[in-house]
Short mmCIF file of N, CA and C in Angstrom, two decimals:
data_model
loop_
_atom_site.label_atom_id
_atom_site.label_comp_id
_atom_site.label_asym_id
_atom_site.label_seq_id
_atom_site.Cartn_x
_atom_site.Cartn_y
_atom_site.Cartn_z
N UNK A 1 0.82 -1.19 0.00
CA UNK A 1 0.00 0.00 0.00
C UNK A 1 0.86 1.26 0.00
N UNK A 2 1.96 1.22 0.85
CA UNK A 2 2.85 2.37 0.89
C UNK A 2 3.55 2.56 -0.45
N UNK A 3 3.90 1.47 -1.09
CA UNK A 3 4.56 1.55 -2.40
C UNK A 3 3.64 2.16 -3.43
N UNK A 4 2.34 1.85 -3.35
CA UNK A 4 1.37 2.41 -4.29
C UNK A 4 1.21 3.91 -4.05
N UNK A 5 1.19 4.33 -2.77
CA UNK A 5 1.08 5.76 -2.45
C UNK A 5 2.31 6.52 -2.95
N UNK A 6 3.50 5.94 -2.76
CA UNK A 6 4.73 6.59 -3.24
C UNK A 6 4.72 6.70 -4.76
N UNK A 7 4.26 5.62 -5.41
CA UNK A 7 4.18 5.63 -6.87
C UNK A 7 3.21 6.71 -7.36
N UNK A 8 2.04 6.82 -6.69
CA UNK A 8 1.04 7.84 -7.06
C UNK A 8 1.60 9.24 -6.83
N UNK A 9 2.31 9.44 -5.72
CA UNK A 9 2.91 10.74 -5.42
C UNK A 9 3.97 11.10 -6.46
N UNK A 10 4.81 10.14 -6.81
CA UNK A 10 5.84 10.36 -7.82
C UNK A 10 5.20 10.68 -9.18
N UNK A 11 4.18 9.95 -9.55
CA UNK A 11 3.47 10.19 -10.81
C UNK A 11 2.84 11.59 -10.82
N UNK A 12 2.25 12.01 -9.69
CA UNK A 12 1.63 13.32 -9.57
C UNK A 12 2.67 14.43 -9.74
N UNK A 13 3.85 14.29 -9.13
CA UNK A 13 4.92 15.30 -9.22
C UNK A 13 5.43 15.42 -10.65
N UNK A 14 5.63 14.27 -11.30
CA UNK A 14 6.10 14.28 -12.70
C UNK A 14 5.05 14.95 -13.58
N UNK A 15 3.79 14.60 -13.37
CA UNK A 15 2.71 15.21 -14.16
C UNK A 15 2.64 16.71 -13.93
N UNK A 16 2.82 17.15 -12.68
CA UNK A 16 2.77 18.56 -12.35
C UNK A 16 3.88 19.34 -13.05
N UNK A 17 5.11 18.84 -13.01
CA UNK A 17 6.23 19.52 -13.66
C UNK A 17 6.09 19.52 -15.19
N UNK A 18 5.60 18.43 -15.74
CA UNK A 18 5.45 18.40 -17.19
C UNK A 18 4.36 19.37 -17.64
N UNK A 19 3.32 19.54 -16.86
CA UNK A 19 2.28 20.52 -17.20
C UNK A 19 2.82 21.94 -17.10
N UNK A 20 3.64 22.19 -16.10
CA UNK A 20 4.21 23.52 -15.96
C UNK A 20 5.07 23.89 -17.15
N UNK A 21 5.83 22.97 -17.67
CA UNK A 21 6.66 23.24 -18.84
C UNK A 21 5.80 23.65 -20.02
N UNK A 22 4.69 22.93 -20.22
CA UNK A 22 3.82 23.24 -21.35
C UNK A 22 3.18 24.59 -21.17
N UNK A 23 2.77 24.95 -19.93
CA UNK A 23 2.16 26.26 -19.69
C UNK A 23 3.17 27.38 -19.92
N UNK A 24 4.43 27.15 -19.61
CA UNK A 24 5.45 28.18 -19.74
C UNK A 24 5.86 28.45 -21.19
N UNK A 25 5.63 27.50 -22.07
CA UNK A 25 6.01 27.68 -23.48
C UNK A 25 4.96 28.54 -24.16
N UNK A 26 5.40 29.67 -24.69
CA UNK A 26 4.50 30.62 -25.35
C UNK A 26 4.78 30.59 -26.85
N UNK A 27 3.75 30.39 -27.62
CA UNK A 27 3.90 30.31 -29.07
C UNK A 27 3.65 31.68 -29.69
N UNK A 28 4.73 32.32 -30.13
CA UNK A 28 4.62 33.62 -30.79
C UNK A 28 4.99 33.51 -32.27
N UNK A 29 4.86 32.31 -32.83
CA UNK A 29 5.31 32.08 -34.21
C UNK A 29 4.50 32.89 -35.22
N UNK A 30 3.22 33.10 -34.97
CA UNK A 30 2.39 33.87 -35.90
C UNK A 30 2.86 35.33 -35.95
N UNK A 31 3.18 35.89 -34.80
CA UNK A 31 3.68 37.27 -34.74
C UNK A 31 5.06 37.35 -35.39
N UNK A 32 5.92 36.37 -35.10
CA UNK A 32 7.26 36.35 -35.72
C UNK A 32 7.16 36.29 -37.24
N UNK A 33 6.22 35.50 -37.76
CA UNK A 33 6.02 35.42 -39.21
C UNK A 33 5.65 36.77 -39.80
N UNK A 34 4.73 37.48 -39.15
CA UNK A 34 4.32 38.79 -39.67
C UNK A 34 5.50 39.76 -39.70
N UNK A 35 6.27 39.81 -38.61
CA UNK A 35 7.38 40.75 -38.54
C UNK A 35 8.53 40.32 -39.46
N UNK A 36 8.69 39.01 -39.64
CA UNK A 36 9.70 38.53 -40.58
C UNK A 36 9.33 38.95 -42.01
N UNK A 37 8.05 38.86 -42.37
CA UNK A 37 7.60 39.28 -43.70
C UNK A 37 7.82 40.78 -43.91
N UNK A 38 7.57 41.56 -42.88
CA UNK A 38 7.83 43.01 -42.98
C UNK A 38 9.31 43.28 -43.20
N UNK A 39 10.14 42.57 -42.45
CA UNK A 39 11.58 42.77 -42.58
C UNK A 39 12.08 42.29 -43.94
N UNK A 40 11.50 41.19 -44.43
CA UNK A 40 11.92 40.61 -45.71
C UNK A 40 11.65 41.56 -46.88
N UNK A 41 10.51 42.26 -46.86
CA UNK A 41 10.23 43.20 -47.96
C UNK A 41 10.99 44.50 -47.77
N UNK A 42 11.58 44.69 -46.60
CA UNK A 42 12.38 45.89 -46.34
C UNK A 42 11.58 46.86 -45.50
N UNK A 43 12.05 47.10 -44.29
CA UNK A 43 11.35 48.02 -43.39
C UNK A 43 11.15 49.38 -44.05
N UNK A 44 12.17 49.80 -44.80
CA UNK A 44 12.13 51.14 -45.39
C UNK A 44 12.07 51.06 -46.91
N UNK A 45 11.28 50.14 -47.42
CA UNK A 45 11.26 49.92 -48.87
C UNK A 45 10.36 50.89 -49.62
N UNK A 46 9.51 51.62 -48.93
CA UNK A 46 8.60 52.56 -49.60
C UNK A 46 9.25 53.95 -49.64
N UNK A 47 10.14 54.13 -50.60
CA UNK A 47 10.88 55.39 -50.71
C UNK A 47 10.40 56.13 -51.96
N UNK A 48 10.10 57.40 -51.78
CA UNK A 48 9.71 58.26 -52.90
C UNK A 48 10.65 59.47 -52.90
N UNK A 49 11.21 59.75 -54.04
CA UNK A 49 12.19 60.82 -54.15
C UNK A 49 11.76 61.83 -55.21
N UNK A 50 11.96 63.11 -54.92
CA UNK A 50 11.75 64.17 -55.91
C UNK A 50 12.96 65.07 -55.90
N UNK A 51 13.50 65.33 -57.08
CA UNK A 51 14.64 66.23 -57.22
C UNK A 51 14.14 67.54 -57.80
N UNK A 52 14.31 68.61 -57.04
CA UNK A 52 13.94 69.94 -57.51
C UNK A 52 15.17 70.81 -57.40
N UNK A 53 15.56 71.37 -58.55
CA UNK A 53 16.82 72.09 -58.68
C UNK A 53 17.94 71.14 -58.26
N UNK A 54 18.64 71.43 -57.18
CA UNK A 54 19.72 70.54 -56.75
C UNK A 54 19.46 69.93 -55.38
N UNK A 55 18.18 69.91 -54.97
CA UNK A 55 17.81 69.34 -53.66
C UNK A 55 16.93 68.12 -53.86
N UNK A 56 17.33 67.01 -53.22
CA UNK A 56 16.52 65.80 -53.21
C UNK A 56 15.60 65.84 -51.99
N UNK A 57 14.33 65.60 -52.22
CA UNK A 57 13.35 65.49 -51.15
C UNK A 57 12.90 64.03 -51.14
N UNK A 58 13.15 63.33 -50.03
CA UNK A 58 12.88 61.90 -49.96
C UNK A 58 11.92 61.60 -48.83
N UNK A 59 10.82 60.93 -49.16
CA UNK A 59 9.83 60.51 -48.17
C UNK A 59 9.83 58.98 -48.11
N UNK A 60 9.93 58.45 -46.89
CA UNK A 60 9.96 57.01 -46.68
C UNK A 60 8.95 56.64 -45.61
N UNK A 61 7.96 55.83 -45.98
CA UNK A 61 7.00 55.36 -44.98
C UNK A 61 7.59 54.15 -44.27
N UNK A 62 7.64 54.22 -42.96
CA UNK A 62 8.20 53.14 -42.15
C UNK A 62 7.10 52.64 -41.22
N UNK A 63 6.83 51.33 -41.22
CA UNK A 63 5.78 50.82 -40.33
C UNK A 63 6.15 51.02 -38.87
N UNK A 64 5.14 51.29 -38.06
CA UNK A 64 5.43 51.57 -36.65
C UNK A 64 6.00 50.36 -35.92
N UNK A 65 5.78 49.16 -36.45
CA UNK A 65 6.37 47.98 -35.83
C UNK A 65 7.90 48.08 -35.79
N UNK A 66 8.48 48.73 -36.80
CA UNK A 66 9.94 48.92 -36.85
C UNK A 66 10.41 49.67 -35.60
N UNK A 67 9.72 50.77 -35.28
CA UNK A 67 10.12 51.58 -34.13
C UNK A 67 9.80 50.87 -32.82
N UNK A 68 8.69 50.13 -32.78
CA UNK A 68 8.35 49.38 -31.56
C UNK A 68 9.39 48.31 -31.28
N UNK A 69 9.80 47.57 -32.31
CA UNK A 69 10.82 46.53 -32.13
C UNK A 69 12.17 47.15 -31.76
N UNK A 70 12.46 48.31 -32.35
CA UNK A 70 13.72 48.99 -32.04
C UNK A 70 13.75 49.42 -30.57
N UNK A 71 12.59 49.86 -30.07
CA UNK A 71 12.51 50.34 -28.70
C UNK A 71 12.37 49.20 -27.69
N UNK A 72 11.51 48.23 -27.97
CA UNK A 72 11.19 47.18 -27.00
C UNK A 72 11.99 45.89 -27.20
N UNK A 73 12.62 45.72 -28.36
CA UNK A 73 13.34 44.48 -28.64
C UNK A 73 12.36 43.40 -29.07
N UNK A 74 12.89 42.21 -29.35
CA UNK A 74 12.02 41.13 -29.83
C UNK A 74 11.87 40.00 -28.80
N UNK A 75 12.16 40.29 -27.54
CA UNK A 75 12.03 39.26 -26.51
C UNK A 75 10.57 38.97 -26.18
N UNK A 76 9.73 40.02 -26.14
CA UNK A 76 8.31 39.86 -25.82
C UNK A 76 7.49 40.39 -26.98
N UNK A 77 7.27 39.54 -27.98
CA UNK A 77 6.54 39.97 -29.17
C UNK A 77 5.06 40.20 -28.90
N UNK A 78 4.53 39.59 -27.85
CA UNK A 78 3.13 39.84 -27.50
C UNK A 78 2.97 41.29 -27.03
N UNK A 79 3.94 41.81 -26.28
CA UNK A 79 3.91 43.21 -25.86
C UNK A 79 4.00 44.12 -27.08
N UNK A 80 4.94 43.85 -27.98
CA UNK A 80 5.10 44.66 -29.19
C UNK A 80 3.83 44.64 -30.01
N UNK A 81 3.23 43.46 -30.16
CA UNK A 81 2.01 43.34 -30.95
C UNK A 81 0.84 44.08 -30.31
N UNK A 82 0.75 44.02 -28.98
CA UNK A 82 -0.34 44.74 -28.30
C UNK A 82 -0.13 46.26 -28.41
N UNK A 83 1.12 46.71 -28.37
CA UNK A 83 1.39 48.14 -28.58
C UNK A 83 1.04 48.56 -30.00
N UNK A 84 1.34 47.68 -30.96
CA UNK A 84 0.96 47.98 -32.34
C UNK A 84 -0.56 48.08 -32.47
N UNK A 85 -1.29 47.12 -31.88
CA UNK A 85 -2.76 47.15 -31.97
C UNK A 85 -3.32 48.43 -31.37
N UNK A 86 -2.71 48.91 -30.28
CA UNK A 86 -3.18 50.15 -29.64
C UNK A 86 -2.84 51.39 -30.45
N UNK A 87 -1.82 51.29 -31.33
CA UNK A 87 -1.36 52.46 -32.08
C UNK A 87 -1.39 52.26 -33.59
N UNK A 88 -2.18 51.34 -34.09
CA UNK A 88 -2.12 51.00 -35.50
C UNK A 88 -2.68 52.08 -36.42
N UNK A 89 -3.34 53.09 -35.87
CA UNK A 89 -3.83 54.19 -36.72
C UNK A 89 -2.80 55.31 -36.85
N UNK A 90 -1.61 55.08 -36.32
CA UNK A 90 -0.53 56.07 -36.43
C UNK A 90 0.30 55.76 -37.67
N UNK A 91 0.83 56.77 -38.32
CA UNK A 91 1.75 56.61 -39.44
C UNK A 91 2.99 57.46 -39.17
N UNK A 92 4.14 56.91 -39.51
CA UNK A 92 5.41 57.63 -39.37
C UNK A 92 6.07 57.66 -40.73
N UNK A 93 6.48 58.85 -41.13
CA UNK A 93 7.17 59.03 -42.41
C UNK A 93 8.50 59.73 -42.14
N UNK A 94 9.59 59.11 -42.61
CA UNK A 94 10.89 59.77 -42.55
C UNK A 94 10.99 60.69 -43.76
N UNK A 95 11.36 61.92 -43.53
CA UNK A 95 11.51 62.87 -44.63
C UNK A 95 12.91 63.46 -44.57
N UNK A 96 13.63 63.34 -45.69
CA UNK A 96 15.03 63.79 -45.71
C UNK A 96 15.25 64.79 -46.84
N UNK A 97 16.15 65.73 -46.58
CA UNK A 97 16.57 66.73 -47.55
C UNK A 97 18.05 66.49 -47.82
N UNK A 98 18.44 66.47 -49.09
CA UNK A 98 19.83 66.21 -49.43
C UNK A 98 20.21 67.06 -50.64
N UNK A 99 21.28 67.79 -50.53
CA UNK A 99 21.76 68.63 -51.63
C UNK A 99 22.76 67.84 -52.46
N UNK A 100 22.71 67.97 -53.80
CA UNK A 100 23.55 67.18 -54.70
C UNK A 100 25.04 67.27 -54.39
N UNK A 101 25.51 68.45 -54.06
CA UNK A 101 26.94 68.63 -53.78
C UNK A 101 27.25 68.50 -52.29
N UNK A 102 26.29 67.99 -51.53
CA UNK A 102 26.41 67.75 -50.09
C UNK A 102 26.72 69.01 -49.30
N UNK A 103 26.16 70.13 -49.76
CA UNK A 103 26.28 71.38 -49.01
C UNK A 103 25.26 71.37 -47.87
N UNK A 104 25.52 72.20 -46.85
CA UNK A 104 24.62 72.28 -45.70
C UNK A 104 23.36 73.04 -46.12
N UNK A 105 22.22 72.37 -46.10
CA UNK A 105 20.97 72.96 -46.57
C UNK A 105 20.42 74.03 -45.64
N UNK A 106 20.89 74.11 -44.43
CA UNK A 106 20.41 75.15 -43.53
C UNK A 106 21.22 76.44 -43.65
N UNK A 107 22.12 76.47 -44.61
CA UNK A 107 22.87 77.69 -44.89
C UNK A 107 21.92 78.76 -45.42
N UNK A 108 22.24 80.01 -45.15
CA UNK A 108 21.37 81.13 -45.55
C UNK A 108 21.15 81.17 -47.06
N UNK A 109 22.09 80.70 -47.85
CA UNK A 109 21.95 80.73 -49.30
C UNK A 109 20.81 79.82 -49.79
N UNK A 110 20.42 78.80 -48.99
CA UNK A 110 19.31 77.92 -49.36
C UNK A 110 17.99 78.35 -48.74
N UNK A 111 18.02 78.79 -47.48
CA UNK A 111 16.78 79.07 -46.75
C UNK A 111 16.40 80.55 -46.73
N UNK A 112 17.37 81.42 -46.90
CA UNK A 112 17.08 82.86 -46.79
C UNK A 112 16.98 83.32 -45.35
N UNK A 113 17.31 82.47 -44.39
CA UNK A 113 17.28 82.84 -42.97
C UNK A 113 18.59 82.39 -42.32
N UNK A 114 18.83 82.87 -41.12
CA UNK A 114 20.06 82.50 -40.44
C UNK A 114 20.04 81.00 -40.09
N UNK A 115 21.23 80.47 -39.81
CA UNK A 115 21.35 79.04 -39.49
C UNK A 115 20.48 78.69 -38.28
N UNK A 116 20.51 79.53 -37.25
CA UNK A 116 19.74 79.28 -36.03
C UNK A 116 18.25 79.31 -36.32
N UNK A 117 17.80 80.25 -37.16
CA UNK A 117 16.38 80.31 -37.52
C UNK A 117 15.97 79.07 -38.32
N UNK A 118 16.87 78.59 -39.17
CA UNK A 118 16.60 77.37 -39.93
C UNK A 118 16.41 76.17 -39.03
N UNK A 119 17.26 76.05 -38.00
CA UNK A 119 17.14 74.95 -37.03
C UNK A 119 15.84 75.06 -36.26
N UNK A 120 15.48 76.29 -35.85
CA UNK A 120 14.21 76.49 -35.14
C UNK A 120 13.03 76.10 -36.02
N UNK A 121 13.10 76.46 -37.30
CA UNK A 121 12.00 76.14 -38.20
C UNK A 121 11.89 74.62 -38.38
N UNK A 122 13.02 73.95 -38.56
CA UNK A 122 13.01 72.48 -38.70
C UNK A 122 12.46 71.82 -37.43
N UNK A 123 12.75 72.39 -36.27
CA UNK A 123 12.34 71.81 -35.00
C UNK A 123 10.90 72.13 -34.62
N UNK A 124 10.45 73.35 -34.90
CA UNK A 124 9.17 73.79 -34.36
C UNK A 124 8.15 74.27 -35.39
N UNK A 125 8.55 74.53 -36.62
CA UNK A 125 7.60 75.08 -37.59
C UNK A 125 7.27 74.18 -38.76
N UNK A 126 8.01 73.12 -38.92
CA UNK A 126 7.88 72.26 -40.10
C UNK A 126 6.57 71.48 -40.13
N UNK A 127 5.96 71.23 -38.97
CA UNK A 127 4.73 70.44 -38.94
C UNK A 127 3.59 71.10 -39.70
N UNK A 128 3.62 72.43 -39.85
CA UNK A 128 2.57 73.13 -40.60
C UNK A 128 2.70 72.95 -42.10
N UNK A 129 3.86 72.48 -42.57
CA UNK A 129 4.12 72.34 -44.00
C UNK A 129 3.67 70.98 -44.56
N UNK A 130 3.32 70.04 -43.70
CA UNK A 130 2.98 68.68 -44.14
C UNK A 130 1.55 68.32 -43.77
N UNK A 131 0.90 67.57 -44.65
CA UNK A 131 -0.36 66.92 -44.32
C UNK A 131 -0.50 65.69 -45.21
N UNK A 132 -1.44 64.81 -44.83
CA UNK A 132 -1.68 63.58 -45.55
C UNK A 132 -3.11 63.60 -46.07
N UNK A 133 -3.29 63.11 -47.30
CA UNK A 133 -4.62 62.90 -47.87
C UNK A 133 -4.80 61.40 -48.01
N UNK A 134 -5.88 60.88 -47.42
CA UNK A 134 -6.15 59.44 -47.49
C UNK A 134 -6.92 59.11 -48.76
N UNK A 135 -7.06 57.83 -49.05
CA UNK A 135 -7.81 57.41 -50.23
C UNK A 135 -9.30 57.71 -50.07
N UNK A 136 -9.73 57.98 -48.84
CA UNK A 136 -11.12 58.38 -48.59
C UNK A 136 -11.28 59.90 -48.66
N UNK A 137 -10.23 60.58 -49.12
CA UNK A 137 -10.20 62.05 -49.29
C UNK A 137 -10.23 62.81 -47.97
N UNK A 138 -9.83 62.16 -46.88
CA UNK A 138 -9.68 62.86 -45.60
C UNK A 138 -8.32 63.54 -45.58
N UNK A 139 -8.28 64.74 -45.02
CA UNK A 139 -7.02 65.47 -44.87
C UNK A 139 -6.61 65.40 -43.40
N UNK A 140 -5.42 64.87 -43.16
CA UNK A 140 -4.90 64.68 -41.80
C UNK A 140 -3.68 65.57 -41.62
N UNK A 141 -3.76 66.47 -40.65
CA UNK A 141 -2.63 67.35 -40.36
C UNK A 141 -1.52 66.58 -39.65
N UNK A 142 -0.31 67.05 -39.81
CA UNK A 142 0.84 66.45 -39.14
C UNK A 142 0.69 66.68 -37.63
N UNK A 143 0.77 65.61 -36.85
CA UNK A 143 0.58 65.74 -35.40
C UNK A 143 1.89 65.94 -34.65
N UNK A 144 3.02 65.79 -35.34
CA UNK A 144 4.29 66.01 -34.67
C UNK A 144 5.46 65.79 -35.60
N UNK A 145 6.56 66.49 -35.30
CA UNK A 145 7.80 66.38 -36.07
C UNK A 145 8.95 66.20 -35.10
N UNK A 146 9.81 65.25 -35.39
CA UNK A 146 11.06 65.11 -34.64
C UNK A 146 12.20 65.39 -35.61
N UNK A 147 12.94 66.43 -35.33
CA UNK A 147 14.08 66.81 -36.17
C UNK A 147 15.32 66.10 -35.64
N UNK A 148 15.95 65.30 -36.49
CA UNK A 148 17.16 64.59 -36.11
C UNK A 148 18.37 65.47 -36.43
N UNK A 149 18.88 66.16 -35.43
CA UNK A 149 20.03 67.03 -35.65
C UNK A 149 21.27 66.20 -35.89
N UNK A 150 22.06 66.62 -36.88
CA UNK A 150 23.29 65.87 -37.16
C UNK A 150 24.54 66.72 -36.96
N UNK A 151 24.37 67.98 -36.54
CA UNK A 151 25.47 68.86 -36.20
C UNK A 151 26.53 68.91 -37.30
N UNK A 152 26.07 69.01 -38.55
CA UNK A 152 26.91 69.16 -39.74
C UNK A 152 27.80 67.94 -40.01
N UNK A 153 27.47 66.79 -39.42
CA UNK A 153 28.25 65.58 -39.65
C UNK A 153 27.75 64.86 -40.90
N UNK A 154 26.45 64.72 -41.04
CA UNK A 154 25.87 64.04 -42.21
C UNK A 154 25.52 65.07 -43.28
N UNK A 155 25.54 64.68 -44.55
CA UNK A 155 25.25 65.63 -45.63
C UNK A 155 23.76 65.77 -45.93
N UNK A 156 22.90 65.55 -44.96
CA UNK A 156 21.46 65.66 -45.17
C UNK A 156 20.80 66.16 -43.89
N UNK A 157 19.54 66.56 -44.00
CA UNK A 157 18.71 66.91 -42.86
C UNK A 157 17.55 65.94 -42.87
N UNK A 158 17.16 65.42 -41.69
CA UNK A 158 16.09 64.43 -41.64
C UNK A 158 15.13 64.72 -40.50
N UNK A 159 13.84 64.51 -40.79
CA UNK A 159 12.79 64.65 -39.78
C UNK A 159 11.90 63.42 -39.81
N UNK A 160 11.27 63.13 -38.68
CA UNK A 160 10.24 62.09 -38.61
C UNK A 160 8.90 62.81 -38.48
N UNK A 161 7.98 62.48 -39.37
CA UNK A 161 6.65 63.09 -39.37
C UNK A 161 5.66 62.09 -38.81
N UNK A 162 4.79 62.54 -37.93
CA UNK A 162 3.80 61.65 -37.32
C UNK A 162 2.39 62.11 -37.67
N UNK A 163 1.55 61.14 -38.01
CA UNK A 163 0.16 61.40 -38.35
C UNK A 163 -0.70 60.42 -37.57
N UNK A 164 -1.87 60.89 -37.09
CA UNK A 164 -2.74 60.06 -36.27
C UNK A 164 -4.11 59.90 -36.92
N UNK A 165 -4.77 58.81 -36.56
CA UNK A 165 -6.14 58.59 -36.98
C UNK A 165 -6.30 58.13 -38.42
N UNK A 166 -5.35 57.34 -38.93
CA UNK A 166 -5.42 56.84 -40.30
C UNK A 166 -5.64 55.33 -40.26
N UNK A 167 -6.64 54.86 -40.96
CA UNK A 167 -6.91 53.43 -41.06
C UNK A 167 -5.65 52.73 -41.57
N UNK A 168 -5.19 51.66 -40.91
CA UNK A 168 -3.94 51.00 -41.34
C UNK A 168 -4.02 50.40 -42.74
N UNK A 169 -5.22 50.18 -43.28
CA UNK A 169 -5.36 49.64 -44.62
C UNK A 169 -5.54 50.72 -45.68
N UNK A 170 -5.50 51.98 -45.26
CA UNK A 170 -5.74 53.09 -46.17
C UNK A 170 -4.48 53.49 -46.92
N UNK A 171 -4.63 53.83 -48.19
CA UNK A 171 -3.52 54.38 -48.97
C UNK A 171 -3.44 55.87 -48.68
N UNK A 172 -2.22 56.39 -48.65
CA UNK A 172 -2.05 57.80 -48.31
C UNK A 172 -1.19 58.52 -49.34
N UNK A 173 -1.35 59.84 -49.35
CA UNK A 173 -0.49 60.70 -50.14
C UNK A 173 0.01 61.81 -49.22
N UNK A 174 1.33 61.95 -49.13
CA UNK A 174 1.94 63.01 -48.33
C UNK A 174 2.04 64.26 -49.19
N UNK A 175 1.57 65.38 -48.66
CA UNK A 175 1.65 66.66 -49.36
C UNK A 175 2.57 67.57 -48.55
N UNK A 176 3.54 68.15 -49.24
CA UNK A 176 4.52 69.03 -48.59
C UNK A 176 4.52 70.38 -49.29
N UNK A 177 4.16 71.41 -48.55
CA UNK A 177 4.23 72.78 -49.07
C UNK A 177 5.53 73.38 -48.52
N UNK A 178 6.52 73.49 -49.37
CA UNK A 178 7.87 73.85 -48.95
C UNK A 178 8.02 75.36 -48.79
N UNK A 179 7.98 75.81 -47.54
CA UNK A 179 8.22 77.22 -47.23
C UNK A 179 9.68 77.46 -46.84
N UNK A 180 10.38 76.40 -46.47
CA UNK A 180 11.76 76.53 -46.02
C UNK A 180 12.71 76.83 -47.18
N UNK A 181 12.61 76.06 -48.26
CA UNK A 181 13.49 76.25 -49.42
C UNK A 181 12.77 76.91 -50.59
N UNK A 182 11.46 77.13 -50.41
CA UNK A 182 10.64 77.82 -51.41
C UNK A 182 10.63 77.09 -52.76
N UNK A 183 10.40 75.79 -52.73
CA UNK A 183 10.39 74.97 -53.95
C UNK A 183 8.96 74.57 -54.38
N UNK A 184 7.95 75.06 -53.69
CA UNK A 184 6.58 74.78 -54.09
C UNK A 184 5.97 73.60 -53.36
N UNK A 185 4.91 73.04 -53.95
CA UNK A 185 4.18 71.92 -53.35
C UNK A 185 4.61 70.61 -53.99
N UNK A 186 4.88 69.62 -53.14
CA UNK A 186 5.28 68.29 -53.62
C UNK A 186 4.31 67.26 -53.07
N UNK A 187 4.07 66.20 -53.87
CA UNK A 187 3.17 65.13 -53.45
C UNK A 187 3.90 63.80 -53.57
N UNK A 188 3.77 62.99 -52.53
CA UNK A 188 4.40 61.67 -52.47
C UNK A 188 3.30 60.66 -52.20
N UNK A 189 2.99 59.80 -53.17
CA UNK A 189 1.89 58.85 -53.04
C UNK A 189 2.40 57.48 -52.62
N UNK A 190 1.91 57.03 -51.46
CA UNK A 190 2.24 55.70 -50.96
C UNK A 190 1.07 54.79 -51.30
N UNK A 191 1.31 53.83 -52.19
CA UNK A 191 0.21 53.07 -52.78
C UNK A 191 -0.33 51.96 -51.89
N UNK A 192 0.50 51.05 -51.45
CA UNK A 192 0.02 49.89 -50.70
C UNK A 192 0.45 49.97 -49.25
N UNK A 193 -0.50 49.95 -48.32
CA UNK A 193 -0.09 49.94 -46.91
C UNK A 193 0.58 48.62 -46.56
N UNK A 194 1.51 48.67 -45.62
CA UNK A 194 2.26 47.48 -45.20
C UNK A 194 1.35 46.41 -44.63
N UNK A 195 0.28 46.82 -43.98
CA UNK A 195 -0.55 45.85 -43.28
C UNK A 195 -1.18 44.85 -44.23
N UNK A 196 -1.46 45.24 -45.47
CA UNK A 196 -2.05 44.29 -46.42
C UNK A 196 -1.06 43.20 -46.79
N UNK A 197 0.21 43.53 -46.85
CA UNK A 197 1.23 42.56 -47.23
C UNK A 197 1.51 41.60 -46.07
N UNK A 198 1.62 42.15 -44.86
CA UNK A 198 2.13 41.35 -43.75
C UNK A 198 1.05 40.70 -42.90
N UNK A 199 -0.10 41.33 -42.78
CA UNK A 199 -1.07 40.82 -41.82
C UNK A 199 -2.12 40.02 -42.46
#
């Protein structure tokens, strides 16, 4: 009888530990597949460039999952995915200015203002120059700009443009009214949203 009780106790302990192992294993393969597909097509593959005079204006739509993974890492993909679900109506567009001869574009000869005023405009005034038009003909104002200062090290100027309240399956067109370099209005059409490819 004692041997049977010991055997039952041993069997119960083995069963308990084996169940714990199964509970601890989390299957995130579906999320990994989606993010792998995004990476495979290129996180920054949607690049649109316009050359006006000797200045290149480049708009690149980057999926927000790129920034979430960069910030949170890929250890907890359920957290990254839940953050994406909470913010999936946000769009981020990298916008870069590059002069053909790699001259500093914030020089007075390009902007007509002092270097310091040019930096202030890039930091605090540029959001008024951008908006997005959706395929449903909604106009969405830029909700924020982050100016990446390079302190004359890189031969370009770059900003991150943020837009809110856009359906993740919607096609967008970025409209830029250039008051800084006085080159007129430019349109950058992003045809296929990333979510249709990956999700």
